[in-house]
Coordinates of C-alpha atoms and ligand atoms in Angstrom, one line a residue:
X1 CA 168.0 111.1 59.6
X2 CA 168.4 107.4 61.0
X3 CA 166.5 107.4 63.9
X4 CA 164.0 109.2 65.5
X5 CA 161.8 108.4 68.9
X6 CA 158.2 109.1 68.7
X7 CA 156.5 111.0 71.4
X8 CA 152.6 109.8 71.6
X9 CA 151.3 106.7 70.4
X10 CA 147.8 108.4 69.5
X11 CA 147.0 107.8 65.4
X12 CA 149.1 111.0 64.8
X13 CA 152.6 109.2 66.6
X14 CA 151.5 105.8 64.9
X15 CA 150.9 107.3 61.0
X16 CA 154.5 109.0 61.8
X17 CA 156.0 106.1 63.4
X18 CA 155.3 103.8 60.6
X19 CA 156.2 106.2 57.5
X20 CA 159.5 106.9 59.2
X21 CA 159.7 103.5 59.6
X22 CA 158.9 102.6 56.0
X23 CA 161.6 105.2 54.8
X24 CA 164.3 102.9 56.6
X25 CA 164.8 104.9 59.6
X26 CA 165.2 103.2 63.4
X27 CA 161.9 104.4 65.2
X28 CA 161.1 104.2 68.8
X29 CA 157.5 104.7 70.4
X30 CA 156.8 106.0 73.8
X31 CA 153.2 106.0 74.4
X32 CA 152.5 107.6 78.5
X33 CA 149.2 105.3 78.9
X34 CA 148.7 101.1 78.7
X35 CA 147.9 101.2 75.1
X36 CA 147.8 102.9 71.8
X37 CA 145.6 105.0 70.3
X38 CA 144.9 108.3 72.1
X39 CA 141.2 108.9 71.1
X40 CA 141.0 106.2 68.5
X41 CA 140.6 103.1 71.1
X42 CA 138.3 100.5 72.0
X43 CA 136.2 100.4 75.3
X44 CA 133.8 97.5 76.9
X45 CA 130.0 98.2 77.2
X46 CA 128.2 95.1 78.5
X47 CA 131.1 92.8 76.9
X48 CA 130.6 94.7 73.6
X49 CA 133.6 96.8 71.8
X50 CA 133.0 100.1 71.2
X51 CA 134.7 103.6 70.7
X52 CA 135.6 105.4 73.2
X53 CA 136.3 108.2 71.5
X54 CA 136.6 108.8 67.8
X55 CA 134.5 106.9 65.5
X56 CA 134.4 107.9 62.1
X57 CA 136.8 109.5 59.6
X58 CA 135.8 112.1 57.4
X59 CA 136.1 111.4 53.6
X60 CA 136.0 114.5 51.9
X61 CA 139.5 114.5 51.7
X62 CA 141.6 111.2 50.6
X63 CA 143.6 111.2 53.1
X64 CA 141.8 108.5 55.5
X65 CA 140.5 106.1 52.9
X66 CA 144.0 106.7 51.4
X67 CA 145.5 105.5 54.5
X68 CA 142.8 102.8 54.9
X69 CA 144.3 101.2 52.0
X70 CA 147.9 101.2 52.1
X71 CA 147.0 99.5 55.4
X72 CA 145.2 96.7 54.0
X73 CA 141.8 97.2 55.6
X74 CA 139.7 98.2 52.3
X75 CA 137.9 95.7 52.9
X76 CA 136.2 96.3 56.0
X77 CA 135.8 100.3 55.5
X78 CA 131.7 100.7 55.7
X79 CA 129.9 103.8 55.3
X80 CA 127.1 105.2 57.5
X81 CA 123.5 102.9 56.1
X82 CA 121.4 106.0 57.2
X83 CA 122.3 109.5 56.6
X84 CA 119.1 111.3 57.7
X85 CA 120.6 113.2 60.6
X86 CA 118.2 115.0 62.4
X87 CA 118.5 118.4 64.7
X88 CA 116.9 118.4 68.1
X89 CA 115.0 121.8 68.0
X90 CA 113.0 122.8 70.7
X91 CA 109.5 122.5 68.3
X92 CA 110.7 118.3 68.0
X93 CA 113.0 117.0 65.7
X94 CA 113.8 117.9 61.9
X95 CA 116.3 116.4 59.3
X96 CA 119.4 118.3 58.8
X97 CA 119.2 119.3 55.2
X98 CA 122.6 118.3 53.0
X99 CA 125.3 120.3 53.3
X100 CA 129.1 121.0 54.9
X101 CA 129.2 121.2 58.5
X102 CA 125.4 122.7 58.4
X103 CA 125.9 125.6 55.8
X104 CA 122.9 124.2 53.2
X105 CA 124.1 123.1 49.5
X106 CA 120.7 124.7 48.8
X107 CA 118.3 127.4 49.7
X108 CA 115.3 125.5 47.7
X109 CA 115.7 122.6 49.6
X110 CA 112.1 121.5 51.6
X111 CA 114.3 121.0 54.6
X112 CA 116.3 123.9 55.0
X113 CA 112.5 125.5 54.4
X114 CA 110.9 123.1 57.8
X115 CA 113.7 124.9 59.3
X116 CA 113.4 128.4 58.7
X117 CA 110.6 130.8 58.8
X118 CA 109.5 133.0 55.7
X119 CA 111.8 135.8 56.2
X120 CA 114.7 133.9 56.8
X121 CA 114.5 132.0 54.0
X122 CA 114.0 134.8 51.8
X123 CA 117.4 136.4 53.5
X124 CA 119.4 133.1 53.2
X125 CA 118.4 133.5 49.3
X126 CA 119.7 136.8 49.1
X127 CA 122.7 136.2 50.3
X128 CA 125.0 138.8 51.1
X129 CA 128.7 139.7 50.1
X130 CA 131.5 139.2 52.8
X131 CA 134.7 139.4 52.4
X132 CA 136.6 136.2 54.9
X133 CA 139.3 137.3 57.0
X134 CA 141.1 135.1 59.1
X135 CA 140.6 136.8 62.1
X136 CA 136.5 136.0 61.1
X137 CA 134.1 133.6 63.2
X138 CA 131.8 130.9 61.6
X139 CA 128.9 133.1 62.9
X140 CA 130.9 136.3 60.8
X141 CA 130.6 134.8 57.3
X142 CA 127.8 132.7 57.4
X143 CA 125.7 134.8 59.4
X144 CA 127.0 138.0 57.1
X145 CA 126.0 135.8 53.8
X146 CA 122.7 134.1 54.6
X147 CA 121.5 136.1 57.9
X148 CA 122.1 134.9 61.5
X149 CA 118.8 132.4 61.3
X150 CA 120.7 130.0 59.1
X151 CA 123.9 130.1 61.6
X152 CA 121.4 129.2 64.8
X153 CA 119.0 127.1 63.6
X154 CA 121.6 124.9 61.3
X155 CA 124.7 125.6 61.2
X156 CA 125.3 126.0 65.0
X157 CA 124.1 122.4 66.3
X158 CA 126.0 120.9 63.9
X159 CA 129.3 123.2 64.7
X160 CA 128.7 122.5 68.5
X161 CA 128.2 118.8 68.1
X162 CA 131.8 118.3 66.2
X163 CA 133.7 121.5 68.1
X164 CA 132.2 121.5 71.1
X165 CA 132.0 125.3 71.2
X166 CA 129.7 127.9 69.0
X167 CA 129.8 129.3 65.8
X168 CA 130.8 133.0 67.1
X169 CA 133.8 131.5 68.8
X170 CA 135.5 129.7 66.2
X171 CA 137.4 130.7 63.2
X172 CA 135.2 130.2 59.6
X173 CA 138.7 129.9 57.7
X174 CA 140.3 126.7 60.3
X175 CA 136.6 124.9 60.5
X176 CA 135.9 125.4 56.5
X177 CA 139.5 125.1 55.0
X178 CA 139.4 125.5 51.1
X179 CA 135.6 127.4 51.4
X180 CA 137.2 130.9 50.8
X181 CA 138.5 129.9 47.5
X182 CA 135.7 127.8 46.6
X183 CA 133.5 131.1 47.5
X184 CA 135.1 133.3 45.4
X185 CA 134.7 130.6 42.5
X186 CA 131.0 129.9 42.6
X187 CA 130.1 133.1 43.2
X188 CA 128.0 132.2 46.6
X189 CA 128.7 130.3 50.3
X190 CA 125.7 127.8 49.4
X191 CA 126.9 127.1 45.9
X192 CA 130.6 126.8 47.5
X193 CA 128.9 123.8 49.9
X194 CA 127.0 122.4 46.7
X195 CA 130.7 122.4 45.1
X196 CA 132.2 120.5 48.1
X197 CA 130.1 118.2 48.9
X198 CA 130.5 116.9 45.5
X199 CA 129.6 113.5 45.0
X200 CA 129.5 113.1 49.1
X201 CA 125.5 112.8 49.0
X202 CA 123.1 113.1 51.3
X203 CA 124.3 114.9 54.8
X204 CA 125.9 113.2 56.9
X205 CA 127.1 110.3 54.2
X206 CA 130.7 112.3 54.1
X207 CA 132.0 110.0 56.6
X208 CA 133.6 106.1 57.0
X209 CA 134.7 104.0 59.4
X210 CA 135.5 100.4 59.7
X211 CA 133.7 96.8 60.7
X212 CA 134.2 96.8 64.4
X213 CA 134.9 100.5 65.0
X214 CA 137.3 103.0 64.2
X215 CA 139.6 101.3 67.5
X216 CA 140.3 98.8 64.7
X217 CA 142.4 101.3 62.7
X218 CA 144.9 101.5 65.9
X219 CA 145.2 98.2 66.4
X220 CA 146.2 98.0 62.6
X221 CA 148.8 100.5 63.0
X222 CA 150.3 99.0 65.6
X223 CA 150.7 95.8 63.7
X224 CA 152.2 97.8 60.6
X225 CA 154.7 99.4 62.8
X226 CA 155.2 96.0 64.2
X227 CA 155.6 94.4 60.9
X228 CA 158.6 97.5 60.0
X229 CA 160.4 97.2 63.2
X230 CA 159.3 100.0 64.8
X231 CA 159.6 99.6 68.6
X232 CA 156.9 100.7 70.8
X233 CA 156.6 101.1 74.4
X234 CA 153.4 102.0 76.4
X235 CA 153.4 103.2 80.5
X236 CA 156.5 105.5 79.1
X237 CA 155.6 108.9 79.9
X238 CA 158.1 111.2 78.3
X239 CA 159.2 114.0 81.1
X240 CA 161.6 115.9 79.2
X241 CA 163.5 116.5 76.4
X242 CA 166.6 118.5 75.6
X243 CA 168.5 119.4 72.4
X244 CA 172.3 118.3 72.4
X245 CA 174.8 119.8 70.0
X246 CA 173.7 116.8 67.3
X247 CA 170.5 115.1 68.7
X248 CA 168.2 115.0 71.1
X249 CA 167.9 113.5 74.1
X250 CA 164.4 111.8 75.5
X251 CA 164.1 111.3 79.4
X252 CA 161.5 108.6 79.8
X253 CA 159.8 107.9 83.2
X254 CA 160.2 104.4 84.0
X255 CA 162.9 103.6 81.3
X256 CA 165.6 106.1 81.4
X257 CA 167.4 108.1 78.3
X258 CA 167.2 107.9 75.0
X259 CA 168.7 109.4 72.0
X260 CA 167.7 110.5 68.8
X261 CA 168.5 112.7 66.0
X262 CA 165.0 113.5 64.9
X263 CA 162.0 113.3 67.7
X264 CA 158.6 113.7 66.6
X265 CA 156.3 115.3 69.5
X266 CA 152.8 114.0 69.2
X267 CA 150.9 114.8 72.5
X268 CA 148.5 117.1 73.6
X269 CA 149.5 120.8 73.3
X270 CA 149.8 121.4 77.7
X271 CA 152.0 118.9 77.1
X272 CA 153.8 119.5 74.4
X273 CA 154.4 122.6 75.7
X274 CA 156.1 121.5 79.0
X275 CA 158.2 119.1 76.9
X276 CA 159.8 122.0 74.4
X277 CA 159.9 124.7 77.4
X278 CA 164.2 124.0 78.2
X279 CA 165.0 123.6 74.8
X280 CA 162.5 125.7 72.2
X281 CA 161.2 128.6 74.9
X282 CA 159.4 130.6 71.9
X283 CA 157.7 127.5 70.7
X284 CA 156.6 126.2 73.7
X285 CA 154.9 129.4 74.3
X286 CA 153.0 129.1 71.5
X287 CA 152.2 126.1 71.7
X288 CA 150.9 126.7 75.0
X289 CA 148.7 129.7 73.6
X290 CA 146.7 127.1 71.6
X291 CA 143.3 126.7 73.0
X292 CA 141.7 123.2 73.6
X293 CA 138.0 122.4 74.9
X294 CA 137.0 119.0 77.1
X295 CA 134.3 116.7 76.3
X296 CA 132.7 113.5 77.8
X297 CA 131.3 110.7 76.0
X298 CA 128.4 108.4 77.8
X299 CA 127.2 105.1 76.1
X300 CA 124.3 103.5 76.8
X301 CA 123.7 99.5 75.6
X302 CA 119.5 99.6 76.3
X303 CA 116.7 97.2 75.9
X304 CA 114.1 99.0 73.7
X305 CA 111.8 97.4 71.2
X306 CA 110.6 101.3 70.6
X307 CA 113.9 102.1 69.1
X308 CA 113.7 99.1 66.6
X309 CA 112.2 101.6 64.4
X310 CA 115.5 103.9 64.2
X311 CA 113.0 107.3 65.0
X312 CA 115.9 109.1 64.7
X313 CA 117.9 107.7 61.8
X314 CA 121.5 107.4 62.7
X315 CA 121.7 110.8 65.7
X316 CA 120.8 113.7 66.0
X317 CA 122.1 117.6 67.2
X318 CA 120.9 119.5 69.7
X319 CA 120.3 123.0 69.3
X320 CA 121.1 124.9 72.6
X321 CA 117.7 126.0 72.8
X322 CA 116.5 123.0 73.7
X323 CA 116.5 123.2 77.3
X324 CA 115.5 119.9 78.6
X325 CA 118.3 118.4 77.4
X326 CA 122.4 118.6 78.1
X327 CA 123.7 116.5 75.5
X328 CA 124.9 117.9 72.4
X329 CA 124.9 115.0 70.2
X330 CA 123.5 111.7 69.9
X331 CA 124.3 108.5 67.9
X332 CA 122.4 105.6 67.4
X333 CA 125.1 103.5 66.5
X334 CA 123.5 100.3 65.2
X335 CA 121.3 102.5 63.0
X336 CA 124.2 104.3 61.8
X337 CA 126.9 101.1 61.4
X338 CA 125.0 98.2 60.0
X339 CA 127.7 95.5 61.6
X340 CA 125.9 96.2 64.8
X341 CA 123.3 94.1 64.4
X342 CA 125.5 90.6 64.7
X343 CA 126.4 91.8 68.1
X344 CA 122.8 92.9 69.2
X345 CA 119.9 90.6 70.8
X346 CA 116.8 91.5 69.6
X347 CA 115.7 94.8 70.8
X348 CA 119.1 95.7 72.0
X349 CA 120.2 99.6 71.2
X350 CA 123.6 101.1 71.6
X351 CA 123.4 104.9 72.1
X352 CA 126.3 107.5 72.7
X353 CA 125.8 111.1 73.7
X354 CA 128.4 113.1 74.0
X355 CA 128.3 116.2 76.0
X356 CA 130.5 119.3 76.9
X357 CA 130.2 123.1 75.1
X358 CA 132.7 125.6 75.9
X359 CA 133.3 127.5 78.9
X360 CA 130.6 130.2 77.5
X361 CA 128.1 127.7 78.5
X362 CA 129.3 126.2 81.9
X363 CA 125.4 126.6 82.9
X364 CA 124.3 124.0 80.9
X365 CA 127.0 121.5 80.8
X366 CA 128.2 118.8 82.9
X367 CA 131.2 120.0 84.7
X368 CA 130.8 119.7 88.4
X369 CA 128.7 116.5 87.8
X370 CA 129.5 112.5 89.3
X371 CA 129.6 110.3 86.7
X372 CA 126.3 108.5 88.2
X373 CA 124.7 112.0 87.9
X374 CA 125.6 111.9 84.2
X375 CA 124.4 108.9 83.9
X376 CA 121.0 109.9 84.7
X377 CA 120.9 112.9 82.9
X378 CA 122.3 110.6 79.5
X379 CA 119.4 108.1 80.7
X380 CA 117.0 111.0 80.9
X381 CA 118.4 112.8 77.8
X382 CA 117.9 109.7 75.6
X383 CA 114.4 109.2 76.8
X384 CA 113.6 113.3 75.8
X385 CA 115.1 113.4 72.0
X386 CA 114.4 109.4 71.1
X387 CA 110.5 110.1 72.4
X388 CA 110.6 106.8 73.9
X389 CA 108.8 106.9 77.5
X390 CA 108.5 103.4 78.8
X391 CA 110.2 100.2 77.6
X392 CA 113.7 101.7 77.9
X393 CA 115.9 99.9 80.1
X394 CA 119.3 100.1 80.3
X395 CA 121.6 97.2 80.3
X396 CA 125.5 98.4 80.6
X397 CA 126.9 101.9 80.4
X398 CA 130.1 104.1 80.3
X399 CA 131.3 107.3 80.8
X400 CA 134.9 108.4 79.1
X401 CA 136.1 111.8 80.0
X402 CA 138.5 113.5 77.4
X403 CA 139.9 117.1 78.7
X404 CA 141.1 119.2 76.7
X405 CA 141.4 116.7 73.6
X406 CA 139.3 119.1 71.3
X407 CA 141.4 121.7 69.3
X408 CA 139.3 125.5 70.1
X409 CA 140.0 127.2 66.5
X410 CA 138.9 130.6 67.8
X411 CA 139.4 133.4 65.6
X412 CA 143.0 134.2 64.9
X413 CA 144.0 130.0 65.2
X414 CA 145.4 129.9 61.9
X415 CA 148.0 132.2 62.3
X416 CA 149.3 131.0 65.2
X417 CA 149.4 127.9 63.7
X418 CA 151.4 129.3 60.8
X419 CA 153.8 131.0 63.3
X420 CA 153.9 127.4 65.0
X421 CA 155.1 126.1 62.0
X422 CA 157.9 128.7 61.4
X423 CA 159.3 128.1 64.7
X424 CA 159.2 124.5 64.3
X425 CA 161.3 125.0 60.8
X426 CA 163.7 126.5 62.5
X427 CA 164.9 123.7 65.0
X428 CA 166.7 121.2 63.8
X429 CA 165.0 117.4 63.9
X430 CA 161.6 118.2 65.2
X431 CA 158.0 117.8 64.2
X432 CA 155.5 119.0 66.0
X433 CA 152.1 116.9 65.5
X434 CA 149.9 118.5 68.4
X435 CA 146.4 117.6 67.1
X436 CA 144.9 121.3 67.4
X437 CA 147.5 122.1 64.5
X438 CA 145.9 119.4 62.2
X439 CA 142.6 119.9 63.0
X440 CA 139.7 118.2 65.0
X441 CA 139.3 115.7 62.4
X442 CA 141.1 112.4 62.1
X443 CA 141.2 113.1 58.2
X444 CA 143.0 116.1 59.0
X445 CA 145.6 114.4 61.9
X446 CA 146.8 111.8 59.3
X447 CA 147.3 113.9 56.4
X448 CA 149.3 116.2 59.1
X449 CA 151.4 113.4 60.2
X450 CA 152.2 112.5 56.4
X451 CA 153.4 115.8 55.6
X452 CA 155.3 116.3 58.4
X453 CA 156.9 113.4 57.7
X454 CA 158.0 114.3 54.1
X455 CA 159.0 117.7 55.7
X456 CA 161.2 116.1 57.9
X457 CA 162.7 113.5 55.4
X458 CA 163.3 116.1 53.1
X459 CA 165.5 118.2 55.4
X460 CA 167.7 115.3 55.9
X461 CA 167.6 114.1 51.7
X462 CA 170.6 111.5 51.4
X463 CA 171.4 110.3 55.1
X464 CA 167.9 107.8 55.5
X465 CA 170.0 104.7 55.2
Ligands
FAD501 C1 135.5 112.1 72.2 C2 136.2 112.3 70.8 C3 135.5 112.0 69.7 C4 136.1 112.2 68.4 N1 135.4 111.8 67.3 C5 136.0 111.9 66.1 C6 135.4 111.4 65.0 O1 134.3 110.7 65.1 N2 136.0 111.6 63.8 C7 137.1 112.3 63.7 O2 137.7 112.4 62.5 N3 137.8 112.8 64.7 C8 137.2 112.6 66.0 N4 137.9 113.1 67.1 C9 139.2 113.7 66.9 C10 140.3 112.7 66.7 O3 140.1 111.5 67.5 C11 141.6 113.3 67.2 O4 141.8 114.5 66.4 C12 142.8 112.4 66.9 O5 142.6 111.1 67.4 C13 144.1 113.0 67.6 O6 145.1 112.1 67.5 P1 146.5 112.5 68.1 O7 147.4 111.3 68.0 O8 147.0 113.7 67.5 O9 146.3 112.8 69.6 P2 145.8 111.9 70.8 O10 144.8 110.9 70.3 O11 145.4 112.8 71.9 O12 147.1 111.1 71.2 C14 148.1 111.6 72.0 C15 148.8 110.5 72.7 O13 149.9 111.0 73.5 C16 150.0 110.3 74.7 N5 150.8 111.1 75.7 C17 150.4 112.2 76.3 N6 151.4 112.7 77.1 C18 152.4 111.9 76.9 C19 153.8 111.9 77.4 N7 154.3 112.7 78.3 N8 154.6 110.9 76.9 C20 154.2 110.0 76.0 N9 152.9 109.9 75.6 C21 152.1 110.9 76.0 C22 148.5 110.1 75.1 O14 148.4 109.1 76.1 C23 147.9 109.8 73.7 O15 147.9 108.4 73.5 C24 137.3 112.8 68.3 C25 138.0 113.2 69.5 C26 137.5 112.9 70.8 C27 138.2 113.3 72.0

């Protein structure tokens, strides 16, 4: 392998880009927008930086604070300063007990308790056998272990709030990889969280970002790939892309052909899928198969000496019955990231709700809606879970629309995933780093990227100049 172009400058294209780079071979970029970054990039809110979309990385697995550090930005990864999540219910607000993605680390625990009634509690104890398949839902094996209370007054909001679709649509095995295992070890799905949270503590501590935001991680992988020679080109959409006897040649709007013997496709699925449909039919079809769900992210810079008090620790999740509210999620961001408050005047709040469930619930979403109409429902929405009433004004706001950016695992994902990768192994010079194949979590993306490309390299062991 000695070169290779780079389809998609999100942080999957970048992380590839800049290993390739690193193992001496001649990498080119073409990213179809005016920057880097996909859903890791920077947005103004009254003159303020923020994150558009991502913004956080999950640390249960090394693989982000891994990256973190070869990069040279240890020093300015922070962690959350609160971790007392709380969920919206429809009774008021309670604090998400510890756990992974909502299942409980504990039964005993006082908060898993304000959440449940007697009876449930006393079935989430008893928990049940299951036996996981892969063709099971979230609401299948957690609902089958500790009773389907747990699954809608926990588990779900939280589920909803990173997946944007509900714990009977999507697969336990893709959303909890590892649990099965750790299951069958400990004897129980609650002593399988215990196990994985680990040393994590408290809920929602699992995570890190970095001073400034998450954007900053982009803009740092730029400069590496910069600083290895890799060339990068934005307002390039790719249109197609065909295999020759030897290589592979790129058509790029606006620039014209380019050649390559390895090409590493790192766009959306619809669109990788239109790319790989001349040369790898089979793939392309199943690539197209792979589901993908749309959400929309509204930020809110307010004027509020109510909220000065953080009443709702760093966010919260909304149960979905809690009617008088649309959002599923909100962050209070200069609760959560203490490097905030050098950017805030006094009083100032920055808030981002993020909203969007899967088609299943079209009634109470935000499809058909003008982004002034969202607006007011955000404005509306913040007022209704924060508690605040008067003394809420809001300064500068933004609405960032992402379709179809959020991988839909439903049941039977991982197998087409495996088949995905089986058909990829079997074309010369191609990796395939669609980010439904990695995951939803950033975490995930760049530890997909890496090992794609070791795959790659290793398939072509002795030509890397
Ligand atoms: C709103 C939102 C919030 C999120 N929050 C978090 C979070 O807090 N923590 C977390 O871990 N994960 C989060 N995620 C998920 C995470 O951001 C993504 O999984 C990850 O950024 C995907 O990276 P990617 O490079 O694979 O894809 P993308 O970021 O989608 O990048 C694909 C790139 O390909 C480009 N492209 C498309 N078509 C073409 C073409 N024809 N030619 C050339 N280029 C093309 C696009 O412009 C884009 O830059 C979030 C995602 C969203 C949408």
């Amino acid at each position: 392998m000695t070169s290779a172009v780079v389809i998609g400058g999100g942080v999957s294209g970048l992380v590839a880009a800049w290993r390739l780079a690193l193992l001496g071979c001649a990498v080119e970029v073409f990213e179809a927008t005016d920057d880097f970054g996909g859903a890791v990039c920077p947005q103004l809110l009254g003159g303020k930086v923020i994150d558009a979309g991502a913004e956080a990385m999950g640390i249960a697995r090394p693989s982000g604070l891994e990256l973190f550090s070869e990069l040279g930005l240890s020093d300015v990864v922070v962690y959350p300063r609160r971790t007392d999540a709380r969920i919206a219910t429809p009774q008021g607000l309670q604090k998400l007990p510890p756990g992974v993605l909502g299942v409980p680390a504990s039964t005993d625990d006082p908060l898993v308790a304000a959440l449940l009634n007697e009876e449930e509690i006393q079935r989430a104890r008893a928990e049940r056998d299951v036996t996981i398949t892969s063709e099971m839902s979230v609401d299948d094996v957690v609902g089958g272990r500790l009773g389907s209370a747990v699954v809608q007054k926990i588990v779900d909001p939280v589920v909803m709030g990173v997946h944007a679709a509900a714990s009977d649509e999507l697969e336990f095995t893709t959303l909890f990889p590892g649990m099965d295992s750790l299951i069958e070890q400990e004897g129980s799905l609650v002593g399988a969280a215990a196990k994985m949270r680990g040393g994590l503590g408290p809920s929602g501590s699992a995570v890190a970002s970095l001073r400034g935001g998450m954007n900053q991680l982009t803009a740092r992988l730029v400069e590496a790939c910069v600083e290895v020679g890799v060339k990068l080109n934005v307002n390039t959409p790719v249109g197609g892309l065909e295999r020759l006897e030897n290589c592979w040649r790129i058509n790029v709007d606006m620039v014209g052909v380019s050649h390559a013997d390895t090409v590493v496709v790192a766009v959306p699925p619809t669109v990788a899928a239109k790319l790989l449909a001349t040369s790898a039919p089979h793939l392309a079809e199943q690539v197209a198969a792979l589901r993908t769900t749309s959400v929309k992210v509204v930020h809110l810079l307010v004027h509020s000496p109510e909220l000065d008090l953080q009443p709702t620790g760093p966010g919260l999740l909304v149960r979905r019955d809690r009617m008088d509210v649309a959002a599923k999620a909100l962050t209070h961001s200069n609760a959560k990231w203490a490097w905030w408050e050098d950017l805030l005047s006094p009083h100032e709040h920055v808030l981002r709700l993020s909203y969007g469930r899967s088609h299943q619930f079209a009634s109470n979403v935000t499809d058909g809606l003008t982004d002034e109409e969202l607006l007011a429902k955000a404005e509306n929405d913040a007022r209704n879970l924060l508690g605040v009433r008067k003394r809420f004004y809001v300064r500068a706001s933004t609405v960032t629309a992402w379709p179809g950016s959020l991988a839909f695992a439903a049941p039977g994902h991982s197998k087409k995933v495996a088949h995905i990768a089986e058909s990829v192994q079997a074309i010369p010079g191609i990796s395939l780093l669609s980010s439904p194949l990695a995951g939803n979590g950033l975490a995930g993306v760049v530890a997909f990227a890496q090992a794609e490309v070791s795959r790659i390299a290793s398939t072509h062991q002795g030509e890397v100049p």
